Amino acid sequence: MEAQPRAGKEQSGARGAQRSYVDVSIIMPVYNASRWLDQCLQGIHQQDFCGSMELSVFDDASTDDSLAVLEAWRERLEARGVAVVVSGHKSAQPRGVGHSKNQAVAQSSGEFLCFQDSDDIMLPQRVRLQFESSLLHPKSLIGGKICRLPEGSTERYTRWINSLTPDQLQTQAFTSHGPTVVMPTWFCSRELFQKVGPFDEGGKGVPEDLLFFYQHLRQGGSLVRVNECLLVYRYHEEAATHSVTEETMWKLRLDFLQERVLSQWEHFTIWSAGKQGRKLFRSLSPSSQKKVRAFCDVDVKKITRGFYTYEESQEIPKPRIPVLDFRDACGPFIICVKLDMTGGVLEENLSSLHLKEGIDYYHFS
């Protein structure tokens, strides 16, 4: 049965004025997005949601004609019943995606927030399906499946996003892919956002989505994905995500892994004595390093060598960690082999040991 939109309510504005709540505010940061905005706004215009909506835009010092495109759409959107709220700044430098999202949220009035990137296209059922899901799961961050544009770009990443099980939305939160519910599909209640947020405003190079995602999980928040494609997620070289370095992501993921998983384990084995496994060991805190009982691998050469010596250690003698055949190793395991890159061999090996993800092992690569 379709969820019923809420009746309009009143709330106090920032300056004490009364303004009406709407059911859903579409939160959209904009920076030099004019080439994509027509398609993006057309997607908003075509939503089949019957409740009340507004589009809340914050322009982060665009130097193109993004604002002109937005104004050209205002009348059409308002005729469709979508209120349009636009603000921004004209400073010499943009202040970053986190700042823009926070400003767009602050000026909005929706009971629920639908985050939309200006270079993506929401499909007509997006707001309706995520609104219905949020009513059922008010403490959850709601996502959805995606279609990639250009088609076939980032094929492994797209397959990962769309194929995660409900349990894996939690257990695979430590991988290099980032949030298991991807930011361009986020939908949540305002209450959840206010509890977890705001977004970090560190600017370029700061993964504000990953920081928010981890804070949500720290607070016991849950994750839900609507199992339909809700968004055309555009891939291009100018996307903000490319400004975040691999090392920044590595450190945040490692800290969260140590906080959430390794602190609960007495000992563990690193699955892979290769480059990624050794890097993980070297990156661990001293207390976590002491919990590593072994590496395990499938490579006969690494296994025959017998040990990994931590040459950078200041300890005397330097730590020597055994390298075992995976069939001889004891769990639990941190897996440092990239998902979907072994032709199914990794998955078969894990299955052969009758291990349960989230209890006996976690993926880190």
Coordinates of C-alpha atoms in Angstrom, one line a residue:
M1 CA 0.0 0.0 0.0
E2 CA 1.4 3.4 -0.9
A3 CA 2.5 5.6 2.0
Q4 CA 0.4 8.7 2.5
P5 CA 2.1 12.1 2.5
R6 CA 1.8 14.1 5.6
A7 CA -0.3 17.2 6.0
G8 CA 1.5 20.5 6.0
K9 CA 2.7 21.8 9.3
E10 CA 4.3 25.1 10.5
Q11 CA 7.8 25.6 11.8
S12 CA 9.7 28.7 12.9
G13 CA 12.1 30.0 10.3
A14 CA 15.7 31.2 10.9
R15 CA 14.4 34.7 11.5
G16 CA 11.3 33.8 13.5
A17 CA 8.9 33.8 10.5
Q18 CA 6.5 30.9 10.1
R19 CA 6.9 28.7 7.1
S20 CA 5.2 25.4 6.1
Y21 CA 6.9 22.0 6.3
V22 CA 7.0 20.0 3.2
D23 CA 7.2 16.3 3.0
V24 CA 10.6 16.1 1.2
S25 CA 13.3 18.7 0.5
I26 CA 15.7 17.8 -2.3
I27 CA 19.1 19.0 -1.2
M28 CA 21.3 20.0 -4.0
P29 CA 24.8 21.6 -3.8
V30 CA 25.8 23.3 -7.1
Y31 CA 29.2 24.3 -8.4
N32 CA 29.7 25.0 -12.1
A33 CA 27.1 22.4 -13.1
S34 CA 25.3 24.2 -15.9
R35 CA 26.1 21.5 -18.5
W36 CA 24.2 18.9 -16.4
L37 CA 21.5 20.9 -14.7
D38 CA 18.8 20.6 -17.4
Q39 CA 18.8 16.8 -17.2
C40 CA 19.1 16.9 -13.4
L41 CA 16.1 19.3 -13.0
Q42 CA 14.1 17.4 -15.6
G43 CA 14.5 14.4 -13.4
I44 CA 13.1 16.3 -10.4
H45 CA 10.3 17.7 -12.5
Q46 CA 9.2 14.1 -13.5
Q47 CA 8.9 12.7 -10.0
D48 CA 5.7 10.7 -9.5
F49 CA 5.6 11.5 -5.7
C50 CA 2.2 12.9 -4.7
G51 CA 3.4 14.6 -1.5
S52 CA 4.8 18.1 -1.1
M53 CA 8.4 18.8 -2.3
E54 CA 10.8 21.6 -2.5
L55 CA 14.2 22.0 -4.2
S56 CA 16.8 23.6 -1.9
V57 CA 19.9 24.7 -3.8
F58 CA 23.1 26.3 -2.5
D59 CA 25.5 27.6 -5.1
D60 CA 29.1 27.4 -4.1
A61 CA 30.5 30.4 -6.1
S62 CA 29.9 29.0 -9.5
T63 CA 31.5 31.0 -12.4
D64 CA 29.3 29.5 -15.1
D65 CA 25.6 30.1 -15.7
S66 CA 24.3 27.5 -13.2
L67 CA 22.1 30.1 -11.5
A68 CA 20.6 31.2 -14.8
V69 CA 19.7 27.6 -15.6
L70 CA 18.1 27.2 -12.2
E71 CA 16.1 30.4 -12.6
A72 CA 14.9 29.2 -16.0
W73 CA 13.5 26.1 -14.4
R74 CA 11.9 27.8 -11.5
E75 CA 8.5 28.5 -13.1
R76 CA 8.2 24.9 -14.4
L77 CA 9.1 23.3 -11.1
E78 CA 6.8 25.6 -9.1
A79 CA 3.9 24.8 -11.6
R80 CA 4.6 21.1 -10.8
G81 CA 4.3 21.9 -7.1
V82 CA 8.0 21.9 -6.3
A83 CA 8.9 25.0 -4.3
V84 CA 12.4 26.3 -5.2
V85 CA 14.8 27.9 -2.7
V86 CA 18.1 29.1 -4.0
S87 CA 21.0 30.8 -2.2
G88 CA 24.8 30.9 -2.4
H89 CA 27.9 33.0 -2.2
K90 CA 30.2 34.8 -4.6
S91 CA 33.5 34.4 -2.8
A92 CA 36.7 34.0 -4.7
Q93 CA 37.0 30.3 -3.7
P94 CA 34.3 27.6 -3.3
R95 CA 33.8 26.4 0.3
G96 CA 33.3 22.8 -0.5
V97 CA 30.5 20.2 -0.9
G98 CA 30.1 19.7 2.9
H99 CA 29.4 23.5 3.4
S100 CA 27.0 23.6 0.5
K101 CA 25.0 20.6 1.7
N102 CA 24.8 22.0 5.2
Q103 CA 23.6 25.4 3.9
A104 CA 21.0 23.7 1.6
V105 CA 19.7 21.7 4.6
A106 CA 19.6 24.7 6.9
Q107 CA 17.4 26.7 4.5
S108 CA 15.1 23.8 3.7
S109 CA 11.9 22.9 5.4
G110 CA 11.3 19.2 4.5
E111 CA 10.5 16.5 7.1
F112 CA 12.7 14.2 4.9
L113 CA 15.8 15.1 3.0
C114 CA 16.7 13.7 -0.5
F115 CA 20.3 14.4 -1.4
Q116 CA 20.8 15.0 -5.1
D117 CA 24.1 15.8 -6.9
S118 CA 23.7 18.3 -9.7
D119 CA 25.4 16.1 -12.3
D120 CA 23.1 13.1 -11.7
I121 CA 19.6 12.3 -12.8
M122 CA 16.9 10.9 -10.4
L123 CA 14.5 8.5 -12.0
P124 CA 10.7 9.2 -11.6
Q125 CA 10.1 6.8 -8.8
R126 CA 13.0 7.8 -6.6
V127 CA 11.4 10.2 -4.1
R128 CA 8.2 8.1 -3.8
L129 CA 10.0 4.9 -3.1
Q130 CA 12.5 6.3 -0.7
F131 CA 9.8 8.3 1.2
E132 CA 7.8 5.1 1.6
S133 CA 10.9 3.3 2.8
S134 CA 11.8 6.1 5.3
L135 CA 8.4 5.9 6.9
L136 CA 9.0 2.2 7.5
H137 CA 12.7 2.8 8.6
P138 CA 12.8 6.2 10.2
K139 CA 16.2 5.6 11.9
S140 CA 17.8 4.4 8.6
L141 CA 19.9 6.0 5.9
I142 CA 18.1 5.0 2.8
G143 CA 19.8 4.4 -0.5
G144 CA 19.0 2.8 -3.9
K145 CA 20.5 1.0 -6.8
I146 CA 22.2 3.1 -9.6
C147 CA 22.7 3.1 -13.3
R148 CA 26.1 4.4 -14.5
L149 CA 26.6 7.1 -17.2
P150 CA 28.5 6.5 -19.4
E151 CA 27.2 2.9 -19.4
G152 CA 29.9 0.5 -18.4
S153 CA 32.0 3.0 -16.5
T154 CA 33.3 1.8 -13.1
E155 CA 31.8 -1.6 -13.8
R156 CA 33.1 -3.3 -10.6
Y157 CA 32.1 -0.4 -8.4
T158 CA 28.6 -0.4 -9.9
R159 CA 28.2 -4.1 -9.5
W160 CA 29.3 -3.9 -5.8
I161 CA 26.8 -1.0 -5.1
N162 CA 23.9 -2.9 -6.6
S163 CA 24.6 -6.4 -5.3
L164 CA 25.3 -5.9 -1.6
T165 CA 23.0 -7.9 0.6
P166 CA 21.2 -6.2 3.6
D167 CA 23.8 -7.6 6.0
Q168 CA 26.7 -6.5 3.7
L169 CA 25.5 -2.9 3.9
Q170 CA 26.9 -3.1 7.4
T171 CA 29.8 -5.6 7.1
Q172 CA 31.4 -4.1 4.0
A173 CA 31.6 -0.6 5.4
F174 CA 35.4 -0.8 5.6
T175 CA 36.3 -1.4 2.0
S176 CA 38.0 1.1 -0.4
H177 CA 34.7 1.6 -2.2
G178 CA 33.5 3.8 0.7
P179 CA 29.9 4.0 2.0
T180 CA 27.9 1.0 1.1
V181 CA 24.8 3.2 0.7
V182 CA 26.3 5.6 -1.8
M183 CA 25.9 9.3 -1.1
P184 CA 24.2 10.3 -4.4
T185 CA 21.3 8.1 -3.4
W186 CA 20.9 9.2 0.3
F187 CA 17.5 9.9 1.7
C188 CA 16.8 10.3 5.4
S189 CA 14.6 12.1 8.0
R190 CA 15.6 15.6 9.1
E191 CA 15.7 14.2 12.6
L192 CA 18.4 11.7 11.6
F193 CA 20.4 14.3 9.9
Q194 CA 20.3 16.6 12.9
K195 CA 21.4 13.8 15.2
V196 CA 24.3 12.7 13.0
G197 CA 25.4 15.8 11.2
P198 CA 26.2 18.3 10.0
F199 CA 28.7 17.4 7.2
D200 CA 32.3 18.1 7.7
E201 CA 33.2 21.5 6.1
G202 CA 36.9 20.8 5.5
G203 CA 36.5 21.4 1.8
K204 CA 38.3 19.9 -1.1
G205 CA 39.9 16.5 -0.3
V206 CA 37.6 15.8 2.7
P207 CA 35.3 12.8 2.2
E208 CA 32.3 14.4 4.0
D209 CA 30.0 11.5 3.0
L210 CA 32.3 8.8 4.6
L211 CA 32.7 10.8 7.8
F212 CA 28.9 11.2 8.1
F213 CA 28.3 7.6 7.2
Y214 CA 30.7 6.3 9.9
Q215 CA 29.2 8.7 12.5
H216 CA 25.7 7.3 11.6
L217 CA 27.0 3.8 12.2
R218 CA 28.7 4.8 15.5
Q219 CA 25.3 6.0 16.7
G220 CA 23.7 2.7 16.0
G221 CA 22.0 3.8 12.8
S222 CA 20.9 1.3 10.2
L223 CA 21.1 1.1 6.5
V224 CA 18.5 0.3 3.9
R225 CA 18.7 0.1 0.1
V226 CA 15.6 0.3 -2.1
N227 CA 16.2 -2.5 -4.6
E228 CA 15.4 -0.6 -7.7
C229 CA 17.5 1.7 -9.8
L230 CA 16.7 5.2 -8.6
L231 CA 19.5 7.3 -10.0
V232 CA 21.6 7.7 -13.1
Y233 CA 25.0 8.3 -11.5
R234 CA 27.3 10.2 -13.8
Y235 CA 31.0 9.4 -14.0
H236 CA 33.3 12.2 -15.1
E237 CA 36.8 13.5 -14.2
E238 CA 35.6 16.7 -12.5
A239 CA 33.6 14.9 -9.8
A240 CA 34.4 16.0 -6.3
T241 CA 35.1 12.4 -5.3
H242 CA 38.3 12.5 -7.3
S243 CA 39.8 15.1 -5.0
V244 CA 39.9 12.7 -2.1
T245 CA 43.2 10.8 -1.9
E246 CA 43.5 7.1 -1.5
E247 CA 45.7 7.7 1.7
T248 CA 43.0 9.8 3.2
M249 CA 40.4 7.1 2.7
W250 CA 42.9 4.4 3.9
K251 CA 43.4 6.2 7.2
L252 CA 39.7 6.8 7.9
R253 CA 38.8 3.2 7.0
L254 CA 41.7 1.8 9.1
D255 CA 40.7 3.9 12.2
F256 CA 37.1 2.7 11.9
L257 CA 38.1 -0.9 11.4
Q258 CA 40.3 -0.8 14.6
E259 CA 37.5 1.0 16.5
R260 CA 34.6 -1.2 15.5
V261 CA 36.2 -4.6 14.9
L262 CA 39.8 -5.1 15.9
S263 CA 39.2 -3.7 19.4
Q264 CA 36.7 -6.6 20.0
W265 CA 39.1 -9.3 18.8
E266 CA 41.9 -10.9 20.9
H267 CA 43.8 -12.2 17.8
F268 CA 43.2 -12.2 14.0
T269 CA 44.8 -13.3 10.7
I270 CA 45.5 -11.0 7.8
W271 CA 44.3 -12.8 4.6
S272 CA 47.0 -11.9 2.0
A273 CA 50.8 -11.6 2.5
G274 CA 51.0 -9.4 -0.5
K275 CA 51.3 -5.7 -0.8
Q276 CA 47.9 -4.8 0.7
G277 CA 48.2 -7.2 3.6
R278 CA 51.6 -6.0 4.5
K279 CA 50.5 -2.4 4.3
L280 CA 47.6 -3.1 6.6
F281 CA 50.0 -4.6 9.2
R282 CA 52.4 -1.7 9.0
S283 CA 49.5 0.8 9.4
L284 CA 48.0 -0.8 12.5
S285 CA 48.4 0.6 15.9
P286 CA 51.0 -1.2 18.1
S287 CA 48.3 -2.8 20.1
S288 CA 46.5 -4.1 17.0
Q289 CA 49.8 -5.3 15.5
K290 CA 50.3 -7.5 18.5
K291 CA 47.0 -9.2 17.8
V292 CA 48.1 -10.4 14.4
R293 CA 48.8 -14.1 14.8
A294 CA 49.6 -14.7 11.1
F295 CA 49.2 -13.9 7.4
C296 CA 47.6 -16.4 5.2
D297 CA 47.8 -16.7 1.4
V298 CA 47.3 -19.0 -1.6
D299 CA 50.7 -18.1 -3.2
V300 CA 53.1 -21.0 -2.7
K301 CA 56.2 -18.8 -2.8
K302 CA 54.9 -16.6 0.0
I303 CA 53.9 -19.6 2.0
T304 CA 57.3 -21.4 1.5
R305 CA 59.1 -18.3 2.6
G306 CA 57.4 -18.9 5.9
F307 CA 57.6 -15.4 7.6
Y308 CA 57.1 -11.7 7.0
T309 CA 59.7 -9.6 8.8
Y310 CA 58.6 -6.1 9.8
E311 CA 61.9 -4.4 8.9
E312 CA 60.6 -0.9 9.7
S313 CA 60.0 -1.9 13.3
Q314 CA 62.1 -0.3 16.1
E315 CA 61.8 -3.5 18.1
I316 CA 64.8 -5.8 18.6
P317 CA 64.5 -8.5 17.4
K318 CA 62.2 -7.3 14.6
P319 CA 58.7 -8.9 14.5
R320 CA 58.4 -12.0 12.3
I321 CA 54.9 -12.9 11.4
P322 CA 54.2 -16.5 10.1
V323 CA 52.8 -16.8 6.6
L324 CA 50.4 -19.8 6.3
D325 CA 48.4 -21.6 3.7
F326 CA 44.8 -20.2 4.1
R327 CA 43.6 -23.8 4.9
D328 CA 46.0 -23.9 7.9
A329 CA 45.2 -20.5 9.3
C330 CA 42.9 -19.6 12.2
G331 CA 40.3 -16.9 12.1
P332 CA 38.9 -14.4 12.4
F333 CA 40.3 -12.8 9.2
I334 CA 40.7 -9.4 7.7
I335 CA 40.6 -9.9 4.0
C336 CA 43.1 -7.8 2.0
V337 CA 42.2 -9.2 -1.4
K338 CA 40.1 -7.0 -3.7
L339 CA 36.6 -8.1 -4.2
D340 CA 35.5 -9.4 -7.6
M341 CA 39.1 -9.6 -8.9
T342 CA 40.0 -13.3 -8.5
G343 CA 37.4 -14.9 -10.8
G344 CA 35.5 -16.3 -7.8
V345 CA 38.6 -18.0 -6.3
L346 CA 38.6 -15.9 -3.1
E347 CA 34.9 -16.4 -2.6
E348 CA 35.3 -20.2 -3.1
N349 CA 38.1 -20.3 -0.6
L350 CA 36.1 -18.5 2.0
S351 CA 33.1 -20.7 1.4
S352 CA 35.3 -23.8 1.7
L353 CA 36.1 -22.8 5.3
H354 CA 32.4 -22.3 6.2
L355 CA 33.0 -18.7 7.4
K356 CA 30.4 -16.1 8.0
E357 CA 31.0 -12.5 6.9
G358 CA 30.7 -10.1 9.8
I359 CA 31.6 -12.7 12.4
D360 CA 34.6 -14.7 11.0
Y361 CA 35.9 -12.2 8.5
Y362 CA 35.6 -8.6 7.2
H363 CA 36.7 -7.2 3.9
F364 CA 39.1 -4.3 4.0
S365 CA 40.4 -4.0 0.4

